[in-house]
Amino acid sequence: MTAFFPFDLSSSSAFYVIVYIVTFALHQAFMHYVLAGTWFIACVTAFRGGPLGVNSDHRVLDTLRDWLPFALSAAITAGVAPLLFVQVLYQHAFYTANLLLWWRFALIVPTLIVAFYLLYLIKSQMFQRWPRSLQAIISAFTASLFTFTGFCWTANHLVGINQAAWTEVYLSGHLPFSAATILLRMLIWIAGSFCTMPVIAAWQVSNRLDDSTDHNQYVRPLARMAIIGQTVSLLAAMIYLSQCDGAARKSLLSIAFLPYFVFALVGSGLFLGAWIIAWKHQVLQLRNLISMTIGLVLNLFAVSAYREGLRVHLLDIRPLADKHAALADEHGFFVFIFASIIVTVLIVWCIRLVQPHTGSAHIHEETGATRDSGD
Amino acid sequence: MAGVAIVHVFLAQFAVGGGILLCYFQWLATTNGQPLARKFVAGYFKLLVLISFVVGALTGVAIWLTAIQVSPATIGSMVDHFHWLWATEWTFFCLEIVSGYCFYRYYARLDDRTAMTLLAIYSAASWLSLFVINGILSWQLTPGRWLETHHLFDGFFNPSFWPSLLFRTVVAMTLASLVACVVINTMDSVDREARTSLINRASLLLIPMASMPVLGAWFLAVMPPDSRSWVLGGSPAMMLFLSISIGSSMAIGLYAIVGLVVQRLYINGATASLLLLLAFGATAGGEFVREGSRKPFTVREVLYSNSIRPDEIARLREVGCVTDDPYGLRNDSQFPNDQVRVGAKVFRRQCSVCHTVEGTNALSDLTGAWDADQMRINFAKLQHTKPFMPPFAGTATEVEALVQFISWATAERPGEWPVHEEPATIAKIDEWLREAGTAPGDYAQNRKRRPQ
């Protein structure tokens, strides 16, 4: 593979890759919030704050409990688009993976139904009156359900890209990857979810803070999660890369992926820099929030591009170029664009309609002043 | 897949109708036409969110996953042709959940006008998602002019699009109204007189049921003639399910219009639940008929039920349907010889999507009274054996292999089984295959042959 974009693909195939990556990144954002959010609740409940220094009535905890059901609904809805475009792009490979996994993959549906209702339970006042140990068990179980869902999707992905193993998978039922491979991949995105969730939570919480609030109790726990998450995710990614086969590793380290490496580098720098500054100053400033958000978006895009680049390399979808060109000629694209514009306007309008009723303070503006260190 | 689809359709249509119903009740609240309207709206929407936004949404994903299991070629074909409209439907889903959650979360603090706006947006988004998916699904049965033009909108606005859309909209309103009757009965703090008033209002959405016979007849009229013949007697199973659907709908409709609308009766929770159960039965029957009436196709004249295209039949008759099959057989050692193995592969390729060997719709039961020659001719002339079956898409040798596999399985899978390779038999099967041709069966061919 020589071209950095579109991965030596035809313009039609590249177009669908872009659409897939963009919609997948949107789905990831919500999914990360849900996954990291439920683990955060579970850990805080189980360890009474523990290493994060978060007590049970912490505003981040309340915010997560409050918004997780909506976030899951958003994750599932946002996931429909990449599910659609992955079929357009990979056709046979995606369908074969589904057929081979069958009920082992279809388990995600009842899993998510149960997890969804557990999120509503966790949100309820009744739940918060239950013994702490029971709350911790239920929260951890819920988080496990989301982790299992992610495992199923990871397995689906890994089966799909391993064409040579399909007949053996069919006959034996054994999945064609090692525990180490799947654990590393899961570690990349689980740790990554602890990058996304703190950013979203920071926007949510800072929106309701004012000058009288002790920002430190919110900033440091979120910063800790984000910095550790980013570091672990990057380390896991490097180890995973070192374990890829030679041709794939050569491709990922080639000039073709240089732009995405730069995105990841810049994104990580912005992300970590913003959180370190927030840690030091113990305040969530608008400038930092914007910086960490841009960093997060760049990282999400870079990781998605690497993921897709690896899949495109392994599956070689260039023979599908004519098919993708024919599909791109199917009418309806402008209906989609038109509907997207109208829907976006209406979504913004809905939010603006309820905004006067959401209550609480504006985002803390940049003051230039620092606060005394609490640590 | 059927089970998942029925649950999803039921819940999704409930969500669509729920939006319409709530717009009406919010209007009543705004105009002070119903003092308890706001309380009802709050309670009803909570149910919508807790059931439809959860199980409704996830069963939608489940349909996709199970459809891939049944026929990836079908879902692939639909995705290929309609992915931009499906993506458009996705935008409506996004609008639905944002407007829905905004309403759910903040309703208590909203003025009536804002609440109405949010409900109207939610209602429009949910109905538009029905609009889109209806076009894609109805294309499967009646692709219409799309077969010649391959133009997206010829396929989308196909002959059964409008009767199907209008029918589903009426069903949506019916389900929402019946659920409302159940919900109202849970409002313990409200006296019976007030509950009766709410029920009378909610039951107004049952009035459109009067149009169902007309819409149903319209749908039947635009169905392909052979599909229509299955549901009107050609297939006992389909006719049974259609009868269940019609009977249940009639029971609900008569009770609704005469009892609830005209006589303004009160309906208790048990009765309302029973009507809702009947409605579920009607939905289940209707969906079964809708799916089954496509036979032998999943996309009319484009793809057979076994994912083989009509234009592939001739080639597969020459080269065989399992010649290039890279997948071995599980538990390979159980098969007594290679001929039975080939038969097992032919079964997997052409039959297993709808049949089992020993179980539901089992070939061992369906062919239980046939001897080997009967099986040979029936498989070779499959589309004439039953016109809702596709033509056999393989060689004469593969027909014989399938016969031997079914016979061996019916004989309880003995460890030894003779190989049948008589050239005369293969030649006879070949002759039958040529006589049958590669076109789908014509259910009316004998009528056409009658002397005038």
mmCIF file of N, CA, C and O in Angstrom, chain B residues 15 19 37 124 134 138 169 239 268 288 323 358 365:
data_model
loop_
_atom_site.group_PDB
_atom_site.id
_atom_site.type_symbol
_atom_site.label_atom_id
_atom_site.label_comp_id
_atom_site.label_asym_id
_atom_site.label_seq_id
_atom_site.Cartn_x
_atom_site.Cartn_y
_atom_site.Cartn_z
ATOM 1 N N ALA B 15 -44.723 2.670 18.631
ATOM 2 C CA ALA B 15 -44.014 3.945 18.803
ATOM 3 C C ALA B 15 -44.534 4.990 17.815
ATOM 4 O O ALA B 15 -44.726 6.160 18.176
ATOM 5 N N GLY B 19 -46.772 8.374 18.945
ATOM 6 C CA GLY B 19 -46.490 9.772 18.655
ATOM 7 C C GLY B 19 -47.732 10.521 18.203
ATOM 8 O O GLY B 19 -48.014 11.639 18.654
ATOM 9 N N ALA B 37 -55.144 15.270 30.506
ATOM 10 C CA ALA B 37 -54.334 14.933 29.325
ATOM 11 C C ALA B 37 -52.844 14.955 29.631
ATOM 12 O O ALA B 37 -52.094 14.068 29.222
ATOM 13 N N ALA B 124 -43.368 13.008 13.698
ATOM 14 C CA ALA B 124 -43.014 13.076 12.281
ATOM 15 C C ALA B 124 -41.798 12.196 11.990
ATOM 16 O O ALA B 124 -41.762 11.458 10.996
ATOM 17 N N ASN B 134 -40.856 0.992 4.948
ATOM 18 C CA ASN B 134 -41.963 0.405 4.216
ATOM 19 C C ASN B 134 -41.646 0.308 2.726
ATOM 20 O O ASN B 134 -41.958 -0.702 2.077
ATOM 21 N N SER B 138 -41.460 -3.295 0.961
ATOM 22 C CA SER B 138 -42.498 -3.608 -0.020
ATOM 23 C C SER B 138 -41.877 -3.863 -1.402
ATOM 24 O O SER B 138 -42.453 -4.597 -2.218
ATOM 25 N N THR B 169 -49.908 2.467 8.995
ATOM 26 C CA THR B 169 -50.202 3.667 9.788
ATOM 27 C C THR B 169 -51.467 3.438 10.620
ATOM 28 O O THR B 169 -51.522 3.812 11.795
ATOM 29 N N MET B 239 -52.855 -19.202 4.495
ATOM 30 C CA MET B 239 -54.259 -18.838 4.620
ATOM 31 C C MET B 239 -54.675 -18.832 6.096
ATOM 32 O O MET B 239 -55.461 -17.979 6.535
ATOM 33 N N ASN B 268 -61.973 -2.207 30.911
ATOM 34 C CA ASN B 268 -61.028 -2.395 32.028
ATOM 35 C C ASN B 268 -59.678 -2.890 31.521
ATOM 36 O O ASN B 268 -59.512 -3.210 30.337
ATOM 37 N N PHE B 288 -46.298 -12.777 9.022
ATOM 38 C CA PHE B 288 -45.995 -14.094 8.460
ATOM 39 C C PHE B 288 -46.466 -14.154 7.006
ATOM 40 O O PHE B 288 -45.759 -14.651 6.125
ATOM 41 N N THR B 323 -20.058 -27.514 -6.436
ATOM 42 C CA THR B 323 -18.742 -27.808 -7.012
ATOM 43 C C THR B 323 -17.671 -26.924 -6.387
ATOM 44 O O THR B 323 -16.567 -27.371 -6.090
ATOM 45 N N GLU B 358 -34.619 -33.098 10.044
ATOM 46 C CA GLU B 358 -35.551 -33.701 11.016
ATOM 47 C C GLU B 358 -35.894 -32.623 12.040
ATOM 48 O O GLU B 358 -35.113 -32.355 12.912
ATOM 49 N N ASP B 365 -40.002 -35.525 6.824
ATOM 50 C CA ASP B 365 -41.455 -35.648 6.998
ATOM 51 C C ASP B 365 -42.179 -35.343 5.695
ATOM 52 O O ASP B 365 -43.114 -36.066 5.309
#
